[in-house]
Tab-separated table of C-alpha atoms in Angstrom:
chain	number	residue	atom	x	y	z
A	1	MET	CA	-0.408	-0.234	-0.053
A	2	PRO	CA	0.885	3.538	-0.852
A	3	TYR	CA	2.619	6.054	2.258
A	4	THR	CA	2.552	9.817	1.638
A	5	ILE	CA	4.939	11.588	2.676
A	6	LYS	CA	2.808	14.412	5.197
A	7	SER	CA	4.087	17.574	7.286
A	8	SER	CA	7.773	17.699	6.530
A	9	GLU	CA	9.088	19.705	8.404
A	10	LYS	CA	11.172	23.095	7.268
A	11	LEU	CA	14.331	23.040	9.377
A	12	ARG	CA	13.707	24.204	13.111
A	13	PRO	CA	16.927	25.310	14.793
A	14	SER	CA	15.885	25.357	18.240
A	15	GLY	CA	15.084	21.321	17.499
A	16	ALA	CA	18.145	20.761	15.962
A	17	GLU	CA	20.224	20.025	18.057
A	18	TYR	CA	18.010	17.203	19.575
A	19	GLU	CA	17.552	15.268	16.422
A	20	THR	CA	21.550	15.087	16.399
A	21	LYS	CA	21.438	14.043	20.035
A	22	ALA	CA	18.880	11.915	18.994
A	23	LEU	CA	20.750	10.518	15.335
A	24	LEU	CA	23.973	10.093	17.874
A	25	TYR	CA	21.821	7.704	20.204
A	26	LEU	CA	20.994	5.792	17.748
A	27	MET	CA	23.902	4.851	16.153
A	28	ASN	CA	25.567	4.610	19.509
A	29	PHE	CA	23.783	3.888	22.824
A	30	ARG	CA	21.245	0.773	21.595
A	31	THR	CA	22.051	-2.638	21.473
A	32	ASP	CA	20.460	-2.364	18.424
A	33	SER	CA	22.505	0.043	16.636
A	34	PRO	CA	25.048	-2.270	14.682
A	35	GLU	CA	21.819	-2.998	13.262
A	36	VAL	CA	21.156	0.651	11.773
A	37	TYR	CA	22.249	1.505	8.652
A	38	TYR	CA	20.650	4.702	7.793
A	39	TYR	CA	19.812	7.531	9.073
A	40	VAL	CA	16.947	9.292	6.834
A	41	VAL	CA	16.514	12.664	7.792
A	42	ASP	CA	12.133	14.389	7.945
A	43	PHE	CA	11.147	11.769	6.047
A	44	PHE	CA	9.160	9.290	7.525
A	45	ASN	CA	9.334	11.444	10.818
A	46	ASP	CA	12.060	13.369	12.356
A	47	LEU	CA	14.774	10.992	12.677
A	48	THR	CA	14.070	6.932	11.017
A	49	GLY	CA	16.898	4.329	11.069
A	50	MET	CA	17.229	1.880	8.395
A	51	ASN	CA	18.854	-1.183	8.854
A	52	ARG	CA	21.163	-2.275	5.332
A	53	THR	CA	18.202	-3.516	3.521
A	54	GLY	CA	15.713	-1.026	4.552
A	55	ARG	CA	13.474	-2.731	5.671
A	56	LYS	CA	13.740	-2.608	9.323
A	57	MET	CA	12.759	0.269	10.908
A	58	TRP	CA	13.433	2.706	13.700
A	59	ASP	CA	10.692	5.749	13.988
A	60	ILE	CA	12.187	8.860	15.858
A	61	GLN	CA	10.362	11.988	16.841
A	62	SER	CA	12.368	14.581	18.842
A	63	LYS	CA	11.089	17.058	21.825
A	64	GLY	CA	13.704	19.724	22.675
A	65	ALA	CA	11.447	20.865	25.247
A	66	LYS	CA	12.894	20.385	29.344
A	67	ASN	CA	9.619	20.151	30.740
A	68	SER	CA	6.770	18.791	28.847
A	69	SER	CA	3.474	17.376	30.905
A	70	PRO	CA	1.589	13.598	30.030
A	71	ARG	CA	-0.339	16.005	27.929
A	72	ALA	CA	2.483	17.604	25.677
A	73	LEU	CA	3.638	14.316	25.662
A	74	GLY	CA	1.138	12.694	24.321
A	75	LYS	CA	0.636	15.422	21.161
A	76	GLU	CA	3.874	14.668	20.460
A	77	LEU	CA	3.512	10.814	19.659
A	78	VAL	CA	1.179	11.944	16.705
A	79	THR	CA	3.785	10.875	13.774
A	80	LEU	CA	4.853	8.033	16.148
A	81	TYR	CA	1.490	7.009	16.135
A	82	LYS	CA	0.543	8.204	12.317
A	83	ASN	CA	3.876	5.735	10.591
A	84	TYR	CA	1.772	3.408	13.399
A	85	THR	CA	-1.474	2.832	11.569
A	86	SER	CA	0.309	3.242	7.819
A	87	ASP	CA	1.154	0.180	5.972
A	88	PHE	CA	4.565	-0.157	6.289
A	89	ASP	CA	6.164	-1.664	9.547
A	90	PHE	CA	7.961	0.131	11.556
A	91	ASP	CA	9.605	-2.490	13.950
A	92	TYR	CA	10.234	0.713	16.993
A	93	PHE	CA	8.758	4.133	18.002
A	94	VAL	CA	10.530	5.895	20.015
A	95	LEU	CA	9.842	9.874	21.452
A	96	PHE	CA	13.455	11.571	22.172
A	97	LEU	CA	12.962	14.407	24.794
A	98	GLY	CA	14.931	17.159	26.203
A	99	GLY	CA	12.852	16.928	29.543
A	100	VAL	CA	9.688	15.803	31.460
A	101	SER	CA	7.537	17.310	34.217
A	102	ASN	CA	8.215	15.447	37.525
A	103	THR	CA	4.154	14.744	37.184
A	104	VAL	CA	4.983	12.214	34.309
A	105	ARG	CA	7.426	9.451	35.292
A	106	ILE	CA	6.783	6.835	38.529
A	107	ASP	CA	10.723	6.259	38.652
A	108	ASP	CA	12.382	9.787	38.280
A	109	LYS	CA	15.998	7.794	37.894
A	110	LYS	CA	14.725	5.992	34.472
A	111	ASN	CA	16.067	8.468	31.269
A	112	ILE	CA	14.653	4.838	29.510
A	113	PHE	CA	11.335	3.525	29.501
A	114	ASP	CA	8.201	2.632	28.621
A	115	ILE	CA	4.783	3.468	29.527
A	116	ASN	CA	5.269	1.051	33.389
A	117	ASN	CA	7.099	3.962	34.339
A	118	ILE	CA	4.661	6.553	33.510
A	119	LYS	CA	2.545	7.690	36.641
A	120	PRO	CA	-1.525	6.164	35.908
A	121	SER	CA	-2.966	9.915	36.305
A	122	ALA	CA	0.064	10.920	33.825
A	123	TYR	CA	-0.552	7.831	31.052
A	124	LYS	CA	-4.212	9.321	31.160
A	125	GLN	CA	-3.920	12.480	30.221
A	126	LEU	CA	-1.290	11.221	28.085
A	127	LYS	CA	-3.412	9.151	26.282
A	128	GLN	CA	-6.236	12.169	25.728
A	129	GLY	CA	-3.531	14.657	23.844
A	130	LEU	CA	-2.460	11.913	21.845
A	131	LEU	CA	-6.112	11.735	20.573
A	132	GLU	CA	-6.803	15.517	20.583
A	133	GLU	CA	-3.784	15.896	18.566
A	134	CYS	CA	-4.768	12.733	16.243
A	135	ASN	CA	-8.338	14.300	15.496
A	136	ASP	CA	-6.987	18.103	14.465
A	137	LYS	CA	-4.376	16.503	11.686
A	138	ASN	CA	-5.601	15.167	8.488
A	139	TYR	CA	-3.286	12.830	7.906
A	140	ILE	CA	-4.944	10.407	9.937
A	141	ASP	CA	-7.691	8.191	9.281
A	142	ASP	CA	-10.725	8.764	11.815
A	143	SER	CA	-11.093	5.198	11.212
A	144	LYS	CA	-7.261	4.794	12.788
A	145	ILE	CA	-8.018	6.753	15.849
A	146	SER	CA	-9.734	4.912	18.720
A	147	ASP	CA	-8.579	4.440	22.572
A	148	LYS	CA	-7.853	0.325	21.786
A	149	GLU	CA	-5.553	0.458	18.631
A	150	ILE	CA	-4.022	3.913	21.278
A	151	VAL	CA	-3.544	1.609	23.919
A	152	GLU	CA	-1.833	-1.158	21.700
A	153	PHE	CA	0.541	1.327	20.263
A	154	LEU	CA	1.555	2.653	23.218
A	155	LYS	CA	2.827	-0.426	24.917
A	156	LYS	CA	5.584	-0.170	22.126
A	157	VAL	CA	6.858	3.579	22.532
A	158	GLN	CA	10.028	3.359	24.036
A	159	PHE	CA	11.258	6.866	26.199
A	160	VAL	CA	14.355	8.739	26.318
A	161	VAL	CA	15.176	11.863	27.744
A	162	ASP	CA	18.472	13.095	26.965
A	163	ASP	CA	20.732	13.292	29.408
A	164	LYS	CA	24.162	14.018	28.078
A	165	MET	CA	25.889	16.912	26.242
A	166	PRO	CA	26.946	17.295	22.783
A	167	TYR	CA	30.122	16.809	23.319
A	168	GLU	CA	29.011	13.189	25.167
A	169	TYR	CA	27.270	11.942	22.249
A	170	VAL	CA	30.704	12.913	19.589
A	171	LYS	CA	32.842	10.968	21.952
A	172	SER	CA	30.546	7.995	21.797
A	173	ILE	CA	31.638	7.967	18.110
A	174	ILE	CA	35.314	7.002	19.247
A	175	LYS	CA	33.968	4.774	21.726
A	176	THR	CA	35.962	3.757	24.989
A	177	HIS	CA	39.521	4.998	23.054
A	178	THR	CA	40.399	7.762	25.453
A	179	LYS	CA	43.683	8.734	23.607
A	180	LEU	CA	42.190	9.600	20.299
A	181	ILE	CA	39.581	12.244	22.084
A	182	PRO	CA	39.975	15.992	21.799
A	183	ASN	CA	38.951	18.638	24.180
A	184	GLU	CA	35.481	19.647	24.500
A	185	GLY	CA	35.658	22.312	22.148
A	186	ILE	CA	37.322	19.716	19.477
A	187	LEU	CA	33.993	17.054	19.770
A	188	ASN	CA	31.297	20.625	20.156
A	189	GLY	CA	32.689	21.548	16.644
A	190	ILE	CA	32.081	17.501	15.706
A	191	PHE	CA	28.636	17.732	16.776
A	192	ASN	CA	27.962	20.896	15.305
A	193	GLU	CA	29.266	19.905	11.827
A	194	ILE	CA	26.949	16.769	12.112
A	195	ARG	CA	24.052	18.888	13.204
A	196	ASP	CA	24.370	20.965	10.120
A	197	LYS	CA	25.109	17.775	7.759
A	198	GLN	CA	22.143	16.356	9.650
A	199	ALA	CA	19.571	20.039	8.794
A	200	SER	CA	21.338	20.277	4.795
A	201	LYS	CA	19.598	17.132	4.175
A	202	LYS	CA	16.431	19.032	4.873
A	203	ASN	CA	16.906	20.974	1.681
A	204	SER	CA	18.165	18.256	-0.264
A	205	SER	CA	14.620	18.121	-2.274
A	206	VAL	CA	10.917	18.938	-2.011
A	207	VAL	CA	9.450	15.929	-0.589
A	208	GLU	CA	5.796	16.894	0.877
A	209	ASN	CA	3.548	15.285	-0.675
A	210	ILE	CA	5.381	12.658	-2.804
A	211	THR	CA	4.042	8.724	-2.560
A	212	ILE	CA	5.938	5.565	-1.939
A	213	THR	CA	5.051	1.836	-1.841
A	214	THR	CA	7.762	0.013	-0.621
A	215	THR	CA	10.428	1.624	2.899
A	216	HIS	CA	13.682	1.532	0.593
A	217	GLU	CA	12.135	4.452	-1.749
A	218	ALA	CA	12.779	6.933	0.601
A	219	LEU	CA	16.316	6.535	0.400
A	220	ASN	CA	15.651	7.395	-3.261
A	221	HIS	CA	15.726	11.244	-1.833
A	222	SER	CA	18.953	11.868	-0.657
A	223	ARG	CA	17.803	12.557	2.619
A	224	HIS	CA	20.022	10.348	4.762
A	225	LEU	CA	23.452	10.270	6.291
A	226	THR	CA	25.696	6.272	7.344
A	227	ALA	CA	27.595	5.831	9.964
A	228	GLY	CA	30.127	5.890	8.128
A	229	GLU	CA	29.738	9.262	7.073
A	230	ILE	CA	29.550	10.462	10.272
A	231	ARG	CA	32.480	7.815	11.785
A	232	LEU	CA	34.389	9.719	8.435
A	233	LEU	CA	33.709	13.355	9.474
A	234	THR	CA	34.704	12.396	13.046
A	235	LEU	CA	37.553	10.904	12.147
A	236	SER	CA	39.018	13.924	9.627
A	237	ARG	CA	38.467	16.670	12.369
A	238	ILE	CA	40.309	14.595	14.849
A	239	ILE	CA	43.350	14.631	12.258
A	240	ASN	CA	42.950	17.500	10.973
A	241	ARG	CA	42.754	16.406	6.933
A	242	ASN	CA	39.983	15.351	4.654
A	243	LEU	CA	40.495	11.913	3.835
A	244	PHE	CA	39.592	11.440	0.216
A	245	ASP	CA	39.547	15.105	-1.214
A	246	GLN	CA	43.142	15.881	-1.617
A	247	GLY	CA	45.528	14.082	-3.077
A	248	PRO	CA	48.518	12.073	-1.489
A	249	PRO	CA	49.417	12.537	1.575
A	250	LEU	CA	53.380	13.358	1.757
A	251	PRO	CA	54.099	10.650	3.740
A	252	PHE	CA	53.274	7.742	1.343
A	253	TYR	CA	55.815	8.916	-1.413
A	254	ILE	CA	58.492	7.072	-0.032
A	255	ILE	CA	55.774	3.925	-0.880
A	256	LEU	CA	54.428	5.682	-4.335
A	257	ASN	CA	58.002	6.850	-5.479
A	258	ASN	CA	58.975	3.130	-6.386
A	259	ILE	CA	55.512	2.439	-8.393
A	260	PRO	CA	55.216	1.975	-11.569
A	261	ASP	CA	54.118	5.355	-13.420
A	262	GLU	CA	50.996	3.151	-14.924
A	263	ARG	CA	50.261	1.737	-11.557
A	264	LYS	CA	50.391	4.320	-8.923
A	265	LYS	CA	46.993	5.561	-9.637
A	266	ASP	CA	46.043	1.981	-9.427
A	267	VAL	CA	47.512	1.996	-6.277
A	268	ILE	CA	45.635	5.174	-4.625
A	269	LEU	CA	42.430	4.228	-5.641
A	270	GLU	CA	42.392	0.342	-4.571
A	271	SER	CA	43.827	2.256	-0.821
A	272	ARG	CA	41.240	4.539	-0.827
A	273	LEU	CA	38.368	2.336	-1.307
A	274	ALA	CA	39.960	0.024	1.581
A	275	LEU	CA	40.174	2.492	4.168
A	276	SER	CA	36.269	3.401	3.008
A	277	ARG	CA	35.293	-0.340	3.392
A	278	ALA	CA	36.670	-0.417	7.059
A	279	LEU	CA	35.429	3.513	7.455
A	280	PHE	CA	32.120	2.078	6.873
A	281	ASN	CA	31.954	-1.305	8.149
A	282	LYS	CA	29.821	-1.338	11.129
A	283	ASN	CA	30.229	-4.783	12.204
A	284	ASN	CA	34.114	-3.670	12.782
A	285	ALA	CA	33.697	-0.357	13.969
A	286	ASN	CA	35.353	-0.823	17.217
A	287	THR	CA	38.580	-2.534	15.673
A	288	PHE	CA	39.164	0.386	13.238
A	289	TRP	CA	38.745	2.745	15.994
A	290	SER	CA	41.572	0.229	17.846
A	291	LEU	CA	43.450	0.168	14.837
A	292	PHE	CA	43.291	3.787	14.510
A	293	GLU	CA	44.172	4.538	18.162
A	294	ASN	CA	47.331	2.373	17.961
A	295	ILE	CA	48.842	4.158	14.462
A	296	TYR	CA	48.089	7.655	16.500
A	297	SER	CA	49.969	6.871	19.427
A	298	THR	CA	52.832	4.945	17.846
A	299	ILE	CA	53.306	8.243	15.240
A	300	VAL	CA	52.870	10.638	18.837
A	301	GLN	CA	55.644	8.317	20.039
A	302	ASN	CA	57.956	7.830	17.252
A	303	PRO	CA	57.721	11.033	14.842
A	304	LEU	CA	60.744	11.243	12.940
A	305	ASP	CA	59.939	7.232	11.559
A	306	ASN	CA	58.902	6.446	8.232
A	307	VAL	CA	55.628	4.247	7.170
A	308	ASN	CA	57.524	1.367	6.821
A	309	VAL	CA	59.366	1.519	10.340
A	310	LEU	CA	55.793	2.937	11.871
A	311	TYR	CA	54.252	-0.091	9.697
A	312	ASP	CA	56.350	-2.512	11.664
A	313	LYS	CA	55.614	-1.088	14.826
A	314	LEU	CA	52.336	-1.518	15.104
A	315	ASN	CA	49.940	-4.124	17.222
A	316	ASN	CA	50.078	-7.361	14.764
A	317	ASP	CA	46.811	-8.739	16.993
A	318	ILE	CA	45.052	-5.370	16.025
A	319	VAL	CA	46.386	-5.015	12.335
A	320	GLU	CA	45.369	-9.007	10.969
A	321	GLN	CA	41.333	-8.186	12.589
A	322	CYS	CA	41.106	-4.899	10.775
A	323	TYR	CA	40.769	-6.996	7.524
A	324	ASP	CA	39.352	-4.570	5.242
A	325	PHE	CA	43.300	-3.501	5.049
A	326	GLU	CA	46.339	-4.755	3.383
A	327	VAL	CA	50.048	-3.969	3.508
A	328	ILE	CA	49.573	-0.927	1.021
A	329	SER	CA	46.327	0.597	1.744
A	330	LEU	CA	47.363	0.502	5.875
A	331	LYS	CA	50.929	2.611	4.988
A	332	TYR	CA	48.280	4.553	2.894
A	333	PHE	CA	46.595	5.106	6.213
A	334	ILE	CA	49.032	5.613	7.992
A	335	SER	CA	50.429	8.397	6.326
A	336	LEU	CA	46.913	9.930	6.235
A	337	ILE	CA	47.046	9.861	9.917
A	338	LYS	CA	51.003	11.321	9.993
A	339	ASP	CA	50.009	13.974	7.386
A	340	GLY	CA	47.057	15.047	9.576
A	341	ILE	CA	49.196	15.088	12.954
A	342	GLU	CA	52.624	16.313	11.966
């Protein structure tokens, strides 16, 4: 059955921060985060995660208000409910919040919770707020608005209250590799770049009133990011060098000068493809950051060593685990990092 895009938003600066926090929450803070491949911006909702095949979806609505009442929360659930009642199958529904009033939760210490942690009086008001908002919108069929349907929907909703600063969300990209983590100012700068990149997707094409018949058709409109793109941005800022837009790094010429001229372009392309595979390999992300940390530390400790010597000083177990690289492409990666931090 078709799905028609309604109420896609223009950029709201006040909400942009929370939309980016929601993205980084989905990318790094859930047990199923590794499954999410695409982050679709302002299409089905503020943010919708998709797996690699485009058939599994995490639907997220974000709200930046710090003291939302139960009734206000109910109203904010309307786009999630719209998707719940659609003919598309959304696997998860998440309301990402800047904060809630003290009348909402039974246990105020739980920042990730479902309706079981909502006070009975608040639950009643939340239902009423959602019902009112459903009746106010023209994109939900009246036949799909009922107390029974709303009750079943609310059982599937997860509420997430933001409890982190922007720089903490960026730290989560790098995982636990503390040697790589720059100061808060740089981390906040990275967060702002991710926010701006995410916001730019809202302006990439007009999707209001577009009708699609399959979930993966959403990807045809270029309103999505991937975890690999976000890791690339983060990595580029840490070493202060764009990994793909410039020519070969100077330290790599110790390798390149010995390669026949007719092979040089192929070697550079093959090395970049290997780096791209490593960056976009979500199943091996933590090993990639371990390798990056090992290379970074080795260069800092041995600044006068050339690429060949640095290669021999790396932790062989980590190198073996990062299977997207072979010898030459890994030396290219070492050269990029060395060029960026010198």
